[in-house]
Amino acid sequence: EVGFIWVEVDVPGMAEGELAKTAQKRKGAAGGAIDFAFKHAMEVPAGSANRQRLKEGMDSTDEEEADVYFTLKTKSASGAESDVAQGHVNLKEMLAKKKDATSETVRLNGAEGFEGDAGTLVVTVAALDALAAVATDPAPAPAPAPAPAVAALAAAAPPPAATAPVRVEVGALKLSA
């Protein structure tokens, strides 16, 4: 018997173990909706580890590396946690269409041990500005140590222009019967 449910969000660029999580909600009846009303922003400033990982995901030949994953999790009355279902939005597809995923309905397919369709989740992934900025980043190359005068000039340079964050919102979950 499932007591509580929540959604974990894994965005390309997030550090391992730094998943965004909605609040836990008590599971309702099949067909009913649960609104998580969750918002998360992942900053991707120039030179940051988040930005480098996002670029690696976007440059990968493995399409799944550019997926934003939404994993429906449960906690039983006994306290055991498990994955129930998962859906995704692909950042490469968004960039190709030049369109953020706004209030998109994502189908959640059963995880191991949970067969079939678990339901749908309304999500927003706003990342076009960040993806456009990352796409223009040069490939990292090992740089030689700068001369002291060059290092002083670099330290005095203004910080790079801010890049819009990758924003993720999780809205209504509608469970299948």
CSV table of C-alpha atoms in Angstrom, one decimal:
chain,number,residue,atom,x,y,z
A,1,GLU,CA,0.0,0.0,0.0
A,2,VAL,CA,1.4,3.3,-1.1
A,3,GLY,CA,1.1,6.1,1.5
A,4,PHE,CA,3.0,9.1,0.0
A,5,ILE,CA,4.2,10.1,-3.5
A,6,TRP,CA,6.5,12.7,-4.8
A,7,VAL,CA,8.5,13.5,-8.0
A,8,GLU,CA,12.3,13.7,-8.3
A,9,VAL,CA,13.6,15.8,-11.2
A,10,ASP,CA,16.9,15.1,-12.8
A,11,VAL,CA,18.2,17.9,-15.1
A,12,PRO,CA,21.3,17.4,-17.3
A,13,GLY,CA,23.9,19.5,-15.5
A,14,MET,CA,22.8,18.7,-12.0
A,15,ALA,CA,25.5,17.3,-9.8
A,16,GLU,CA,25.2,13.6,-9.0
A,17,GLY,CA,22.9,13.3,-5.9
A,18,GLU,CA,21.5,16.8,-6.3
A,19,LEU,CA,18.0,15.9,-7.6
A,20,ALA,CA,15.2,18.4,-7.2
A,21,LYS,CA,12.3,16.9,-5.2
A,22,THR,CA,8.7,18.0,-4.8
A,23,ALA,CA,7.1,17.8,-1.4
A,24,GLN,CA,5.6,14.4,-0.5
A,25,LYS,CA,1.8,14.2,-1.0
A,26,ARG,CA,-0.6,11.6,0.3
A,27,LYS,CA,-1.7,9.4,-2.6
A,28,GLY,CA,-5.2,10.0,-3.8
A,29,ALA,CA,-7.6,7.8,-5.7
A,30,ALA,CA,-6.9,6.7,-9.3
A,31,GLY,CA,-8.1,9.3,-11.8
A,32,GLY,CA,-7.8,12.1,-9.2
A,33,ALA,CA,-5.3,14.9,-9.6
A,34,ILE,CA,-2.5,15.9,-7.2
A,35,ASP,CA,-0.9,19.3,-7.8
A,36,PHE,CA,2.7,19.5,-6.7
A,37,ALA,CA,3.0,23.2,-7.5
A,38,PHE,CA,6.8,22.8,-7.6
A,39,LYS,CA,9.3,25.1,-9.1
A,40,HIS,CA,13.1,24.7,-9.3
A,41,ALA,CA,15.8,26.7,-11.1
A,42,MET,CA,19.3,25.4,-11.9
A,43,GLU,CA,21.8,28.2,-12.4
A,44,VAL,CA,24.3,27.7,-15.3
A,45,PRO,CA,26.7,30.6,-15.2
A,46,ALA,CA,29.7,30.6,-17.5
A,47,GLY,CA,32.5,28.5,-16.3
A,48,SER,CA,30.4,26.6,-13.7
A,49,ALA,CA,30.3,22.9,-13.2
A,50,ASN,CA,26.5,22.8,-13.9
A,51,ARG,CA,27.1,24.5,-17.3
A,52,GLN,CA,29.9,22.1,-18.2
A,53,ARG,CA,27.7,19.1,-17.3
A,54,LEU,CA,24.8,20.6,-19.3
A,55,LYS,CA,27.0,21.1,-22.3
A,56,GLU,CA,28.3,17.5,-22.1
A,57,GLY,CA,24.7,16.2,-22.0
A,58,MET,CA,23.8,18.3,-25.0
A,59,ASP,CA,27.0,17.3,-27.0
A,60,SER,CA,26.5,13.6,-26.2
A,61,THR,CA,25.5,11.2,-29.0
A,62,ASP,CA,23.3,9.4,-26.4
A,63,GLU,CA,19.9,11.2,-26.6
A,64,GLU,CA,19.1,10.2,-23.0
A,65,GLU,CA,21.9,12.4,-21.7
A,66,ALA,CA,19.8,15.4,-22.8
A,67,ASP,CA,16.7,14.2,-21.0
A,68,VAL,CA,15.1,15.9,-18.1
A,69,TYR,CA,13.7,13.0,-16.1
A,70,PHE,CA,10.6,13.1,-13.9
A,71,THR,CA,10.5,10.1,-11.6
A,72,LEU,CA,7.4,9.3,-9.5
A,73,LYS,CA,8.5,7.9,-6.2
A,74,THR,CA,6.5,6.3,-3.4
A,75,LYS,CA,6.8,5.7,0.3
A,76,SER,CA,4.8,2.9,1.7
A,77,ALA,CA,3.1,2.9,5.1
A,78,SER,CA,6.2,0.9,6.3
A,79,GLY,CA,8.5,3.7,5.1
A,80,ALA,CA,10.0,1.8,2.1
A,81,GLU,CA,10.8,4.1,-0.9
A,82,SER,CA,10.6,2.9,-4.5
A,83,ASP,CA,10.4,4.3,-8.1
A,84,VAL,CA,6.9,3.9,-9.6
A,85,ALA,CA,7.2,5.5,-13.0
A,86,GLN,CA,9.2,7.8,-15.1
A,87,GLY,CA,8.8,10.3,-18.0
A,88,HIS,CA,11.0,12.8,-19.6
A,89,VAL,CA,11.4,15.9,-21.8
A,90,ASN,CA,14.3,16.0,-24.2
A,91,LEU,CA,16.3,19.2,-24.3
A,92,LYS,CA,17.7,18.6,-27.8
A,93,GLU,CA,14.2,18.3,-29.1
A,94,MET,CA,13.3,21.6,-27.4
A,95,LEU,CA,16.3,23.3,-28.9
A,96,ALA,CA,15.5,22.0,-32.4
A,97,LYS,CA,11.9,23.2,-32.1
A,98,LYS,CA,13.1,26.5,-30.5
A,99,LYS,CA,10.3,26.1,-28.0
A,100,ASP,CA,10.3,25.6,-24.2
A,101,ALA,CA,8.1,22.8,-22.9
A,102,THR,CA,5.3,24.8,-21.3
A,103,SER,CA,2.6,23.0,-19.4
A,104,GLU,CA,3.4,19.8,-21.3
A,105,THR,CA,1.7,16.6,-20.4
A,106,VAL,CA,4.3,13.8,-19.9
A,107,ARG,CA,3.2,10.2,-19.8
A,108,LEU,CA,4.7,8.3,-16.8
A,109,ASN,CA,5.7,4.7,-17.7
A,110,GLY,CA,6.0,2.1,-15.1
A,111,ALA,CA,9.4,1.5,-13.5
A,112,GLU,CA,10.8,-2.0,-12.7
A,113,GLY,CA,8.3,-3.9,-10.7
A,114,PHE,CA,5.4,-1.5,-11.7
A,115,GLU,CA,4.1,-2.4,-15.1
A,116,GLY,CA,2.2,-0.2,-17.5
A,117,ASP,CA,1.0,3.4,-17.5
A,118,ALA,CA,1.1,5.1,-14.1
A,119,GLY,CA,-0.5,8.3,-15.4
A,120,THR,CA,0.4,11.8,-16.6
A,121,LEU,CA,2.3,14.7,-15.1
A,122,VAL,CA,2.0,18.3,-16.3
A,123,VAL,CA,5.5,19.9,-16.4
A,124,THR,CA,7.3,23.0,-17.7
A,125,VAL,CA,10.9,23.0,-18.7
A,126,ALA,CA,12.1,26.5,-19.6
A,127,ALA,CA,15.7,26.2,-20.9
A,128,LEU,CA,16.0,27.7,-24.4
A,129,ASP,CA,18.1,30.7,-23.2
A,130,ALA,CA,20.5,28.5,-21.2
A,131,LEU,CA,20.7,26.0,-24.1
A,132,ALA,CA,21.5,28.7,-26.6
A,133,ALA,CA,24.2,30.1,-24.4
A,134,VAL,CA,25.7,26.6,-23.8
A,135,ALA,CA,25.6,25.8,-27.5
A,136,THR,CA,28.0,28.8,-28.2
A,137,ASP,CA,30.5,27.8,-25.5
A,138,PRO,CA,33.8,26.7,-26.9
A,139,ALA,CA,34.9,23.2,-26.2
A,140,PRO,CA,37.1,23.1,-23.1
A,141,ALA,CA,40.8,22.9,-23.8
A,142,PRO,CA,43.6,22.6,-21.3
A,143,ALA,CA,45.0,26.0,-20.9
A,144,PRO,CA,48.6,26.7,-19.9
A,145,ALA,CA,49.1,28.7,-16.7
A,146,PRO,CA,48.8,32.4,-17.5
A,147,ALA,CA,51.6,34.8,-16.9
A,148,PRO,CA,51.2,36.9,-13.8
A,149,ALA,CA,50.3,40.0,-15.7
A,150,VAL,CA,47.6,38.1,-17.7
A,151,ALA,CA,46.2,36.6,-14.6
A,152,ALA,CA,45.9,40.1,-13.0
A,153,LEU,CA,44.0,41.4,-16.1
A,154,ALA,CA,41.7,38.4,-16.0
A,155,ALA,CA,41.0,38.9,-12.4
A,156,ALA,CA,40.1,42.6,-13.0
A,157,ALA,CA,37.8,41.7,-16.0
A,158,PRO,CA,34.0,42.1,-15.4
A,159,PRO,CA,32.2,38.9,-14.7
A,160,PRO,CA,30.6,37.2,-17.7
A,161,ALA,CA,27.0,38.1,-18.5
A,162,ALA,CA,24.4,36.1,-16.6
A,163,THR,CA,22.8,33.2,-18.3
A,164,ALA,CA,19.1,32.4,-17.7
A,165,PRO,CA,18.7,29.3,-15.5
A,166,VAL,CA,17.1,26.1,-16.5
A,167,ARG,CA,13.7,26.3,-14.9
A,168,VAL,CA,11.6,23.2,-14.1
A,169,GLU,CA,8.0,23.2,-12.8
A,170,VAL,CA,6.0,20.2,-11.8
A,171,GLY,CA,2.2,20.6,-11.7
A,172,ALA,CA,-0.7,18.2,-11.7
A,173,LEU,CA,-0.3,14.4,-11.5
A,174,LYS,CA,-3.2,12.4,-12.8
A,175,LEU,CA,-2.9,8.7,-11.8
A,176,SER,CA,-4.2,6.0,-14.0
A,177,ALA,CA,-6.9,3.6,-12.8
